[in-house]
Amino acid sequence: MINLIKAGAIAALATVGVIFGNVTASASALEANPPAAPKITISTAQYKGEKNTIKFEGVANDHYRFVLTSGTNKIQLRSPIRQELMQGSELSIEDLVKKYYPSSANSIPYDTPILIDTYWFDKEGTYDNSLRQTVALTVGGNLTKAVKLSQTSATLKNPESLPEAPANPDPATPANPVNPEASTESESVNVAATPVLVESTSVPASPRKEDKPTETLAETGASVYSVIVAAITAITAGGAAIIKRS
């Protein structure tokens, strides 16, 4: 009888060992590192009329969960928002709130820091228990089996309180516009100081008469007197010849 009890005890211990051995083996097979985190970017408005935006960059996965913290409020983004966000488009935070939280459309936490935490919902129990946590939410049930991946912070700006966007500047004006009707002092040309290159063209000299030597007044008078004397002499000689013939 005693031997039977001992045998039963040994068998029971063996069974417990197998069970604990399986648990140990199973525990050692859990993932010790969290999965890769997607990138969440929040861009705040800069000028009047602009919107605050949020963008998801990564591979969409149904395990992702996004928790928004503002002050003492902590809410998980609804599944429709999550699905729309994971499509990768840059979304307007104002439009998302108006669409999915119409009663809170006028209570966006502007000028207050907000946090968006990204979690992996480990519903299959793939990751080590040290990575998993329960996130207490102010709206709805708590998020359990949550493996934290990343956190993004930003301070949203009220578009209506921002300055107007600067007007587009006029096209650049040339430094020295061509204007034939206007000239500046800097554009004036000093003709005296600026050499002008002119192509020289040889022109044949026109034939001309030899220059006569210039006569003095005395010489001119003597010449006229000689002519008069010669004329008188010729007339006298002619007259004498006529008288002689007669």
Short mmCIF file of N, CA, C and O in Angstrom, two decimals, residues 161-240:
data_model
loop_
_atom_site.label_atom_id
_atom_site.label_comp_id
_atom_site.label_asym_id
_atom_site.label_seq_id
_atom_site.Cartn_x
_atom_site.Cartn_y
_atom_site.Cartn_z
N SER A 161 -7.01 82.73 -33.96
CA SER A 161 -6.25 83.68 -33.16
C SER A 161 -4.88 83.97 -33.75
O SER A 161 -4.12 84.76 -33.18
N LEU A 162 -4.59 83.38 -34.88
CA LEU A 162 -3.27 83.53 -35.49
C LEU A 162 -3.24 84.70 -36.47
O LEU A 162 -4.29 85.12 -36.98
N PRO A 163 -2.07 85.25 -36.76
CA PRO A 163 -1.98 86.36 -37.73
C PRO A 163 -2.25 85.88 -39.15
O PRO A 163 -2.16 84.68 -39.46
N GLU A 164 -2.58 86.85 -39.99
CA GLU A 164 -2.82 86.54 -41.40
C GLU A 164 -1.52 86.08 -42.05
O GLU A 164 -0.43 86.53 -41.68
N ALA A 165 -1.64 85.18 -43.01
CA ALA A 165 -0.46 84.74 -43.76
C ALA A 165 0.09 85.89 -44.57
O ALA A 165 -0.69 86.69 -45.12
N PRO A 166 1.40 86.04 -44.67
CA PRO A 166 1.97 87.14 -45.45
C PRO A 166 1.60 87.00 -46.91
O PRO A 166 1.50 85.89 -47.45
N ALA A 167 1.36 88.16 -47.55
CA ALA A 167 1.02 88.15 -48.98
C ALA A 167 2.22 87.69 -49.78
O ALA A 167 3.37 87.86 -49.38
N ASN A 168 1.92 87.09 -50.92
CA ASN A 168 3.01 86.64 -51.79
C ASN A 168 3.77 87.85 -52.30
O ASN A 168 3.17 88.81 -52.81
N PRO A 169 5.08 87.85 -52.18
CA PRO A 169 5.86 89.00 -52.66
C PRO A 169 5.78 89.12 -54.17
O PRO A 169 5.58 88.14 -54.88
N ASP A 170 5.89 90.39 -54.65
CA ASP A 170 5.88 90.64 -56.09
C ASP A 170 7.11 90.00 -56.72
O ASP A 170 8.13 89.82 -56.06
N PRO A 171 7.00 89.65 -58.01
CA PRO A 171 8.20 89.11 -58.69
C PRO A 171 9.37 90.05 -58.56
O PRO A 171 9.20 91.28 -58.53
N ALA A 172 10.52 89.51 -58.47
CA ALA A 172 11.72 90.32 -58.27
C ALA A 172 11.89 91.32 -59.40
O ALA A 172 11.73 91.01 -60.57
N THR A 173 12.18 92.57 -59.02
CA THR A 173 12.40 93.63 -60.00
C THR A 173 13.87 93.64 -60.40
O THR A 173 14.72 93.58 -59.53
N PRO A 174 14.18 93.68 -61.70
CA PRO A 174 15.59 93.70 -62.11
C PRO A 174 16.32 94.86 -61.46
O PRO A 174 15.75 95.94 -61.25
N ALA A 175 17.57 94.64 -61.15
CA ALA A 175 18.37 95.68 -60.49
C ALA A 175 18.51 96.91 -61.37
O ALA A 175 18.46 98.04 -60.90
N ASN A 176 18.67 96.73 -62.67
CA ASN A 176 18.81 97.86 -63.61
C ASN A 176 17.82 97.69 -64.76
O ASN A 176 18.17 97.23 -65.84
N PRO A 177 16.55 98.00 -64.52
CA PRO A 177 15.56 97.83 -65.59
C PRO A 177 15.86 98.74 -66.78
O PRO A 177 16.36 99.85 -66.61
N VAL A 178 15.55 98.25 -67.95
CA VAL A 178 15.80 99.03 -69.16
C VAL A 178 14.66 100.02 -69.33
O VAL A 178 13.52 99.63 -69.52
N ASN A 179 14.98 101.30 -69.24
CA ASN A 179 13.97 102.35 -69.39
C ASN A 179 14.59 103.46 -70.23
O ASN A 179 15.37 104.26 -69.73
N PRO A 180 14.24 103.52 -71.51
CA PRO A 180 14.87 104.52 -72.38
C PRO A 180 14.52 105.94 -72.01
O PRO A 180 15.20 106.87 -72.39
N GLU A 181 13.41 106.14 -71.24
CA GLU A 181 12.99 107.50 -70.92
C GLU A 181 13.58 108.00 -69.61
O GLU A 181 13.39 109.14 -69.24
N ALA A 182 14.22 107.09 -68.89
CA ALA A 182 14.78 107.51 -67.60
C ALA A 182 16.20 107.02 -67.50
O ALA A 182 16.53 105.93 -67.91
N SER A 183 17.02 107.87 -66.96
CA SER A 183 18.41 107.49 -66.77
C SER A 183 18.85 107.99 -65.42
O SER A 183 18.39 109.00 -64.93
N THR A 184 19.72 107.24 -64.79
CA THR A 184 20.23 107.64 -63.49
C THR A 184 21.63 108.16 -63.64
O THR A 184 22.31 107.94 -64.64
N GLU A 185 22.05 108.85 -62.61
CA GLU A 185 23.38 109.46 -62.65
C GLU A 185 24.45 108.40 -62.81
O GLU A 185 25.45 108.60 -63.47
N SER A 186 24.20 107.24 -62.22
CA SER A 186 25.20 106.19 -62.29
C SER A 186 25.33 105.61 -63.69
O SER A 186 26.30 104.96 -64.01
N GLU A 187 24.26 105.83 -64.51
CA GLU A 187 24.29 105.28 -65.85
C GLU A 187 24.83 106.27 -66.88
O GLU A 187 24.97 105.94 -68.04
N SER A 188 25.07 107.57 -66.48
CA SER A 188 25.56 108.56 -67.43
C SER A 188 26.98 108.23 -67.84
O SER A 188 27.76 107.68 -67.07
N VAL A 189 27.30 108.57 -69.06
CA VAL A 189 28.61 108.24 -69.62
C VAL A 189 29.42 109.50 -69.77
O VAL A 189 28.94 110.48 -70.35
N ASN A 190 30.62 109.50 -69.29
CA ASN A 190 31.53 110.63 -69.43
C ASN A 190 32.19 110.51 -70.79
O ASN A 190 33.08 109.70 -71.01
N VAL A 191 31.70 111.33 -71.72
CA VAL A 191 32.19 111.23 -73.09
C VAL A 191 33.66 111.58 -73.17
O VAL A 191 34.44 110.97 -73.89
N ALA A 192 34.06 112.58 -72.41
CA ALA A 192 35.46 113.01 -72.47
C ALA A 192 36.39 111.94 -71.97
O ALA A 192 37.51 111.80 -72.44
N ALA A 193 35.92 111.21 -71.00
CA ALA A 193 36.80 110.21 -70.40
C ALA A 193 36.71 108.86 -71.08
O ALA A 193 37.50 107.99 -70.81
N THR A 194 35.69 108.69 -71.91
CA THR A 194 35.49 107.39 -72.53
C THR A 194 36.01 107.42 -73.96
O THR A 194 35.50 108.15 -74.79
N PRO A 195 37.01 106.64 -74.27
CA PRO A 195 37.51 106.64 -75.65
C PRO A 195 36.50 106.01 -76.59
O PRO A 195 35.87 105.02 -76.25
N VAL A 196 36.34 106.61 -77.75
CA VAL A 196 35.42 106.08 -78.75
C VAL A 196 36.23 105.58 -79.92
O VAL A 196 36.97 106.34 -80.54
N LEU A 197 36.05 104.32 -80.18
CA LEU A 197 36.80 103.74 -81.28
C LEU A 197 35.99 103.91 -82.55
O LEU A 197 34.87 103.45 -82.64
N VAL A 198 36.60 104.61 -83.58
CA VAL A 198 35.94 104.83 -84.86
C VAL A 198 36.80 104.21 -85.93
O VAL A 198 37.99 104.48 -86.01
N GLU A 199 36.18 103.42 -86.75
CA GLU A 199 36.94 102.79 -87.83
C GLU A 199 37.34 103.87 -88.84
O GLU A 199 36.50 104.56 -89.39
N SER A 200 38.64 104.00 -89.05
CA SER A 200 39.12 105.05 -89.97
C SER A 200 38.98 104.59 -91.40
O SER A 200 39.24 103.44 -91.72
N THR A 201 38.53 105.50 -92.23
CA THR A 201 38.38 105.21 -93.67
C THR A 201 39.18 106.25 -94.45
O THR A 201 38.97 107.45 -94.30
N SER A 202 40.11 105.76 -95.26
CA SER A 202 40.95 106.70 -96.02
C SER A 202 40.16 107.27 -97.19
O SER A 202 39.49 106.55 -97.91
N VAL A 203 40.20 108.57 -97.35
CA VAL A 203 39.48 109.26 -98.42
C VAL A 203 40.51 109.92 -99.32
O VAL A 203 41.35 110.69 -98.84
N PRO A 204 40.49 109.62 -100.60
CA PRO A 204 41.48 110.22 -101.50
C PRO A 204 41.33 111.73 -101.53
O PRO A 204 40.22 112.26 -101.56
N ALA A 205 42.46 112.39 -101.51
CA ALA A 205 42.43 113.86 -101.51
C ALA A 205 41.95 114.37 -102.85
O ALA A 205 42.31 113.86 -103.89
N SER A 206 41.08 115.35 -102.81
CA SER A 206 40.57 115.95 -104.06
C SER A 206 41.68 116.77 -104.70
O SER A 206 42.40 117.50 -104.02
N PRO A 207 41.79 116.66 -106.02
CA PRO A 207 42.81 117.47 -106.69
C PRO A 207 42.46 118.95 -106.53
O PRO A 207 41.29 119.33 -106.58
N ARG A 208 43.47 119.77 -106.33
CA ARG A 208 43.22 121.20 -106.17
C ARG A 208 44.32 121.99 -106.87
O ARG A 208 45.39 121.47 -107.16
N LYS A 209 44.00 123.22 -107.11
CA LYS A 209 44.97 124.11 -107.75
C LYS A 209 46.07 124.44 -106.79
O LYS A 209 45.88 124.43 -105.59
N GLU A 210 47.20 124.76 -107.41
CA GLU A 210 48.33 125.15 -106.56
C GLU A 210 48.01 126.46 -105.89
O GLU A 210 47.43 127.36 -106.46
N ASP A 211 48.34 126.46 -104.66
CA ASP A 211 48.11 127.70 -103.93
C ASP A 211 49.06 128.78 -104.44
O ASP A 211 50.25 128.55 -104.63
N LYS A 212 48.49 129.92 -104.73
CA LYS A 212 49.32 131.04 -105.19
C LYS A 212 49.94 131.70 -103.99
O LYS A 212 49.32 131.79 -102.93
N PRO A 213 51.13 132.17 -104.17
CA PRO A 213 51.77 132.89 -103.05
C PRO A 213 50.98 134.14 -102.74
O PRO A 213 50.43 134.80 -103.61
N THR A 214 50.87 134.38 -101.51
CA THR A 214 50.14 135.56 -101.06
C THR A 214 50.93 136.83 -101.37
O THR A 214 52.12 136.90 -101.11
N GLU A 215 50.25 137.81 -101.98
CA GLU A 215 50.91 139.06 -102.34
C GLU A 215 50.68 140.08 -101.25
O GLU A 215 49.60 140.16 -100.68
N THR A 216 51.71 140.89 -101.05
CA THR A 216 51.59 141.98 -100.08
C THR A 216 50.86 143.14 -100.72
O THR A 216 50.67 143.17 -101.94
N LEU A 217 50.46 144.10 -99.91
CA LEU A 217 49.72 145.25 -100.42
C LEU A 217 50.58 146.08 -101.37
O LEU A 217 50.12 146.54 -102.42
N ALA A 218 51.85 146.18 -101.02
CA ALA A 218 52.74 146.98 -101.88
C ALA A 218 52.91 146.32 -103.23
O ALA A 218 52.89 146.98 -104.27
N GLU A 219 53.06 144.98 -103.17
CA GLU A 219 53.24 144.27 -104.44
C GLU A 219 51.98 144.37 -105.28
O GLU A 219 52.03 144.50 -106.52
N THR A 220 50.84 144.32 -104.63
CA THR A 220 49.58 144.41 -105.38
C THR A 220 49.45 145.78 -106.04
O THR A 220 49.05 145.91 -107.21
N GLY A 221 49.85 146.84 -105.34
CA GLY A 221 49.78 148.20 -105.91
C GLY A 221 50.73 148.38 -107.08
O GLY A 221 50.39 148.98 -108.11
N ALA A 222 51.92 147.85 -106.95
CA ALA A 222 52.91 147.95 -108.04
C ALA A 222 52.43 147.23 -109.27
O ALA A 222 52.61 147.67 -110.41
N SER A 223 51.77 146.13 -109.05
CA SER A 223 51.30 145.34 -110.18
C SER A 223 50.22 146.11 -110.93
O SER A 223 50.19 146.14 -112.17
N VAL A 224 49.31 146.70 -110.16
CA VAL A 224 48.23 147.48 -110.82
C VAL A 224 48.83 148.68 -111.59
O VAL A 224 48.42 149.00 -112.70
N TYR A 225 49.81 149.36 -111.02
CA TYR A 225 50.46 150.51 -111.67
C TYR A 225 51.13 150.10 -112.98
O TYR A 225 51.03 150.79 -113.99
N SER A 226 51.78 148.93 -112.95
CA SER A 226 52.46 148.45 -114.17
C SER A 226 51.44 148.23 -115.28
O SER A 226 51.68 148.53 -116.45
N VAL A 227 50.28 147.68 -114.90
CA VAL A 227 49.26 147.42 -115.92
C VAL A 227 48.77 148.74 -116.52
O VAL A 227 48.58 148.87 -117.74
N ILE A 228 48.57 149.72 -115.67
CA ILE A 228 48.07 151.02 -116.18
C ILE A 228 49.10 151.67 -117.12
O ILE A 228 48.78 152.20 -118.20
N VAL A 229 50.38 151.64 -116.70
CA VAL A 229 51.45 152.23 -117.52
C VAL A 229 51.52 151.52 -118.87
O VAL A 229 51.68 152.15 -119.94
N ALA A 230 51.41 150.22 -118.83
CA ALA A 230 51.49 149.47 -120.08
C ALA A 230 50.33 149.83 -120.99
O ALA A 230 50.48 149.95 -122.22
N ALA A 231 49.15 150.02 -120.38
CA ALA A 231 47.98 150.39 -121.21
C ALA A 231 48.15 151.74 -121.82
O ALA A 231 47.84 151.97 -123.01
N ILE A 232 48.67 152.70 -121.05
CA ILE A 232 48.88 154.05 -121.59
C ILE A 232 49.91 154.02 -122.70
O ILE A 232 49.77 154.68 -123.75
N THR A 233 50.95 153.24 -122.47
CA THR A 233 52.00 153.15 -123.50
C THR A 233 51.43 152.59 -124.78
O THR A 233 51.74 153.05 -125.90
N ALA A 234 50.60 151.57 -124.66
CA ALA A 234 50.02 150.96 -125.86
C ALA A 234 49.11 151.95 -126.57
O ALA A 234 49.10 152.06 -127.82
N ILE A 235 48.35 152.68 -125.84
CA ILE A 235 47.42 153.65 -126.48
C ILE A 235 48.23 154.75 -127.18
O ILE A 235 47.92 155.17 -128.30
N THR A 236 49.27 155.23 -126.51
CA THR A 236 50.09 156.31 -127.10
C THR A 236 50.76 155.84 -128.38
O THR A 236 50.80 156.53 -129.40
N ALA A 237 51.27 154.60 -128.31
CA ALA A 237 51.95 154.06 -129.49
C ALA A 237 50.94 153.89 -130.62
O ALA A 237 51.22 154.17 -131.80
N GLY A 238 49.78 153.47 -130.28
CA GLY A 238 48.78 153.27 -131.32
C GLY A 238 48.36 154.61 -131.96
O GLY A 238 48.17 154.73 -133.16
N GLY A 239 48.23 155.59 -131.11
CA GLY A 239 47.85 156.91 -131.63
C GLY A 239 48.92 157.47 -132.53
O GLY A 239 48.66 158.09 -133.59
N ALA A 240 50.16 157.33 -132.16
CA ALA A 240 51.27 157.85 -132.97
C ALA A 240 51.30 157.14 -134.30
O ALA A 240 51.60 157.75 -135.35
#
